[in-house]
Amino acid sequence: MDKLIITGGTQLSGELRIAGAKNAALPILAAALLSEEPVTIGNIPHLHDITTTMQLLGQMGVRLTIDEKMNIEVDCCEINKFEAPYELVKTMRASILVLGPLLARYGQACVSLPGGCAIGTRPVDIHLDALLKMGAEIKVEGGYIHAKASRLKGCKLVLEKVTVTGTENLLMAAVLAEGTTIIENAAKEPEVSDLAHFLNAMGAKITGIDTGVLVIEGVEKLGKKDLYYKILPDRIETGTYLVAAAITRGKIKVKDVRPATLDAVLDKLTEAGAEITIGEDWIELDMHGRRPKAVNIRTAPYPAFPTDMQAQFTAMNAVADGVGVITETVFENRFMHVQEMQRMGANIQLESNTAICTGQKKLTGAPVMATDLRASASLVLAGLVAEGDTLVDRIYHIDRGYDHIEEKLAQMGATIRRIPR
Ligand code: EPZ
């Protein structure tokens, strides 16, 4: 298993281009199943989860053509299998996103239950309850969701919790349903909106985008000739590199970004003492060589502070000036990075879903282990500022969500390299 070794102590500086959003690319590739015409999707990030999604679609009979600019043409004209097998779903929970489109267009789906993961049980009950309400027949047997529907029927859905992939699955189910569907308490994450814009570009009729109440008027079919759709920039990758600069007291400029999707994160970086300058598609962060100040964080659905940035800010609070309190309200077990940071000398007390971080002047490099995508990124950030070497193991988690992380950090001055297994 590959490892990353980081020697801390360098202030990051330089410029960086940000890739397309993983959490928009995954639902949009799944949504291509709805299209009667081949569709080309651009700005796809070069990530393991994208490879997994291409395997998932390919084994259904979808024809995928990828070019050197990471544009993917998706042609669903010869689908002959409507299944998402456990072997693929166990490596990527987001495979559940094929359920909605398969049901909507082909009236059948057999999708492995995603199961839990390190950060929580992650049920899909809200997805299934809503599809049942839309007239699907669903049987959960042998670890698989067996679903079928002659034609889904539009109805009013009030989601009991804000769920990102739940909203996305139901959006994709509703676009070809008979009649109108209203989704209340819908997720407002920018990736959900990007999916809605993609569906509308294919001919869907979705209104209320970004409002939390989505209204979808079902149509007979979807697909536009020669459609090209560019994925929005990854706000979590953007935030992660901005924290990398803040934690090392450096100065960086990130380009090809969408600043308006990061308001809550930029507010907290400013509170931590960063000087933030924003352009149309770029953000510059300058710490002027100063140690970050501790900040209090409470994660919640968009537009509040994103749970996917919580681990990164825990790392920053670990070396910040003062005490920062971080409360995780979205997932029940998303502090696994804490015990690894404690081994590096961090002073963090866990009390239920809250981490009380008393900033230390320094951390000491150590061998640490990644447990999930964002926790692994946070350990790299801690290694950037720790004295000595930090060896991050199980970095396949990182490769799922960060495209060439060591190259991007090294080009900004970090001492980091990958040790192949
Ligand atoms: C998406 O996961 C993201 N993944 C996650 O990013 C992100 O952390 C999460 O949204 C929250 O923003 C993708 O978009 C592929 P949820 P998702 O359904 O959709 C509960 C990363 O780092 N819930 O919004 O699975 C659930 O247990 C990943 O890129 C139910 O109870 O998250 C959680 O407590 C990690 N029943 C809360 O809702 C359901 O049917 C929010 O989960 C669905 C969800």
PDB file of C-alpha atoms and ligand atoms in Angstrom, residues 22-24 26-27 49 93-94 97 119-128 160-166 168 187 189 191 235-236 301 306-308 329-332 334 372-374 400, ligand 1:
ATOM      1  CA  LYS A  22     -15.441  14.844  -7.387  1.00  0.00           C
ATOM      2  CA  ASN A  23     -18.857  15.112  -5.741  1.00  0.00           C
ATOM      3  CA  ALA A  24     -20.359  16.694  -8.850  1.00  0.00           C
ATOM      4  CA  LEU A  26     -19.987  11.237  -9.642  1.00  0.00           C
ATOM      5  CA  PRO A  27     -23.721  12.127  -9.824  1.00  0.00           C
ATOM      6  CA  ASP A  49     -13.462   7.296  -7.654  1.00  0.00           C
ATOM      7  CA  ARG A  93     -20.531   4.283  -1.614  1.00  0.00           C
ATOM      8  CA  ALA A  94     -21.533   6.864  -4.194  1.00  0.00           C
ATOM      9  CA  LEU A  97     -26.274   7.138  -7.401  1.00  0.00           C
ATOM     10  CA  ILE A 119     -17.263   8.028   9.387  1.00  0.00           C
ATOM     11  CA  GLY A 120     -20.656   6.527  10.095  1.00  0.00           C
ATOM     12  CA  THR A 121     -23.407   4.026   9.341  1.00  0.00           C
ATOM     13  CA  ARG A 122     -24.515   6.107   6.345  1.00  0.00           C
ATOM     14  CA  PRO A 123     -27.919   4.517   5.730  1.00  0.00           C
ATOM     15  CA  VAL A 124     -29.888   5.054   2.517  1.00  0.00           C
ATOM     16  CA  ASP A 125     -33.351   4.778   4.106  1.00  0.00           C
ATOM     17  CA  ILE A 126     -34.368   8.263   2.935  1.00  0.00           C
ATOM     18  CA  HIS A 127     -33.462   7.376  -0.674  1.00  0.00           C
ATOM     19  CA  LEU A 128     -35.563   4.173  -0.540  1.00  0.00           C
ATOM     20  CA  GLU A 160     -36.518  14.071   7.072  1.00  0.00           C
ATOM     21  CA  LYS A 161     -32.809  14.925   6.872  1.00  0.00           C
ATOM     22  CA  VAL A 162     -30.773  16.934   4.384  1.00  0.00           C
ATOM     23  CA  THR A 163     -29.034  14.277   2.301  1.00  0.00           C
ATOM     24  CA  VAL A 164     -26.756  15.146  -0.629  1.00  0.00           C
ATOM     25  CA  THR A 165     -26.808  11.858  -2.576  1.00  0.00           C
ATOM     26  CA  GLY A 166     -30.402  11.295  -1.433  1.00  0.00           C
ATOM     27  CA  GLU A 168     -29.384  13.674  -6.158  1.00  0.00           C
ATOM     28  CA  ALA A 187     -29.710  19.555  -0.119  1.00  0.00           C
ATOM     29  CA  GLU A 189     -24.744  21.847  -1.936  1.00  0.00           C
ATOM     30  CA  GLU A 191     -22.687  19.826  -6.453  1.00  0.00           C
ATOM     31  CA  ARG A 235     -14.629  23.556  -3.381  1.00  0.00           C
ATOM     32  CA  ILE A 236     -13.258  20.976  -0.909  1.00  0.00           C
ATOM     33  CA  PRO A 301     -25.427  21.302   5.452  1.00  0.00           C
ATOM     34  CA  PRO A 306     -18.962  21.844   5.289  1.00  0.00           C
ATOM     35  CA  THR A 307     -18.290  18.599   7.178  1.00  0.00           C
ATOM     36  CA  ASP A 308     -15.757  17.736   4.433  1.00  0.00           C
ATOM     37  CA  THR A 329     -23.238  17.621  13.424  1.00  0.00           C
ATOM     38  CA  VAL A 330     -23.486  15.695  10.112  1.00  0.00           C
ATOM     39  CA  PHE A 331     -21.706  12.361  10.769  1.00  0.00           C
ATOM     40  CA  GLU A 332     -21.559  10.404  13.995  1.00  0.00           C
ATOM     41  CA  ARG A 334     -15.844  11.813  11.940  1.00  0.00           C
ATOM     42  CA  ASP A 372     -11.179   8.232   5.380  1.00  0.00           C
ATOM     43  CA  LEU A 373     -10.735  10.688   2.564  1.00  0.00           C
ATOM     44  CA  ARG A 374     -10.683  13.976   4.437  1.00  0.00           C
ATOM     45  CA  ARG A 400      -9.959   8.704  -4.116  1.00  0.00           C
TER      46      ARG A 400
HETATM   47  C1  EPZ B   1     -22.202  13.289   0.494  1.00  0.00           C
HETATM   48  O1  EPZ B   1     -22.324  12.044   1.140  1.00  0.00           O
HETATM   49  C2  EPZ B   1     -20.747  13.423   0.078  1.00  0.00           C
HETATM   50  N1  EPZ B   1     -20.414  12.351  -0.866  1.00  0.00           N
HETATM   51  C3  EPZ B   1     -19.853  13.357   1.309  1.00  0.00           C
HETATM   52  O2  EPZ B   1     -18.529  13.576   0.881  1.00  0.00           O
HETATM   53  C4  EPZ B   1     -20.249  14.486   2.263  1.00  0.00           C
HETATM   54  O3  EPZ B   1     -19.474  14.373   3.439  1.00  0.00           O
HETATM   55  C5  EPZ B   1     -21.740  14.363   2.601  1.00  0.00           C
HETATM   56  O4  EPZ B   1     -22.527  14.371   1.396  1.00  0.00           O
HETATM   57  C6  EPZ B   1     -22.223  15.516   3.475  1.00  0.00           C
HETATM   58  O5  EPZ B   1     -21.995  16.732   2.821  1.00  0.00           O
HETATM   59  C7  EPZ B   1     -20.772  12.505  -2.174  1.00  0.00           C
HETATM   60  O6  EPZ B   1     -21.373  13.491  -2.569  1.00  0.00           O
HETATM   61  C8  EPZ B   1     -20.363  11.404  -3.101  1.00  0.00           C
HETATM   62  P1  EPZ B   1     -25.598  12.625   3.225  1.00  0.00           P
HETATM   63  P2  EPZ B   1     -23.797  11.453   1.440  1.00  0.00           P
HETATM   64  O7  EPZ B   1     -26.578  11.653   2.658  1.00  0.00           O
HETATM   65  O8  EPZ B   1     -24.746  11.910   0.421  1.00  0.00           O
HETATM   66  C9  EPZ B   1     -27.781  10.746   6.991  1.00  0.00           C
HETATM   67  C10 EPZ B   1     -16.270  13.168   0.716  1.00  0.00           C
HETATM   68  O9  EPZ B   1     -15.465  13.416   1.587  1.00  0.00           O
HETATM   69  N2  EPZ B   1     -28.609   9.984   6.038  1.00  0.00           N
HETATM   70  O10 EPZ B   1     -25.743  14.070   2.914  1.00  0.00           O
HETATM   71  O11 EPZ B   1     -23.654   9.994   1.672  1.00  0.00           O
HETATM   72  C11 EPZ B   1     -26.318  10.328   6.965  1.00  0.00           C
HETATM   73  O12 EPZ B   1     -26.104   9.206   7.802  1.00  0.00           O
HETATM   74  C12 EPZ B   1     -17.575  12.515   1.065  1.00  0.00           C
HETATM   75  O13 EPZ B   1     -16.175  13.498  -0.498  1.00  0.00           O
HETATM   76  C13 EPZ B   1     -29.614   9.144   6.523  1.00  0.00           C
HETATM   77  O14 EPZ B   1     -29.813   9.033   7.728  1.00  0.00           O
HETATM   78  O15 EPZ B   1     -24.135  12.163   2.820  1.00  0.00           O
HETATM   79  C14 EPZ B   1     -25.611  11.572   7.472  1.00  0.00           C
HETATM   80  O16 EPZ B   1     -25.652  11.572   8.889  1.00  0.00           O
HETATM   81  C15 EPZ B   1     -17.523  11.950   2.454  1.00  0.00           C
HETATM   82  N3  EPZ B   1     -30.378   8.451   5.635  1.00  0.00           N
HETATM   83  C16 EPZ B   1     -26.484  12.715   6.951  1.00  0.00           C
HETATM   84  O17 EPZ B   1     -27.740  12.123   6.591  1.00  0.00           O
HETATM   85  C17 EPZ B   1     -30.193   8.546   4.282  1.00  0.00           C
HETATM   86  O18 EPZ B   1     -30.945   7.887   3.516  1.00  0.00           O
HETATM   87  C18 EPZ B   1     -25.920  13.405   5.719  1.00  0.00           C
HETATM   88  O19 EPZ B   1     -25.552  12.393   4.805  1.00  0.00           O
HETATM   89  C19 EPZ B   1     -29.165   9.401   3.801  1.00  0.00           C
HETATM   90  C20 EPZ B   1     -28.400  10.107   4.701  1.00  0.00           C
END
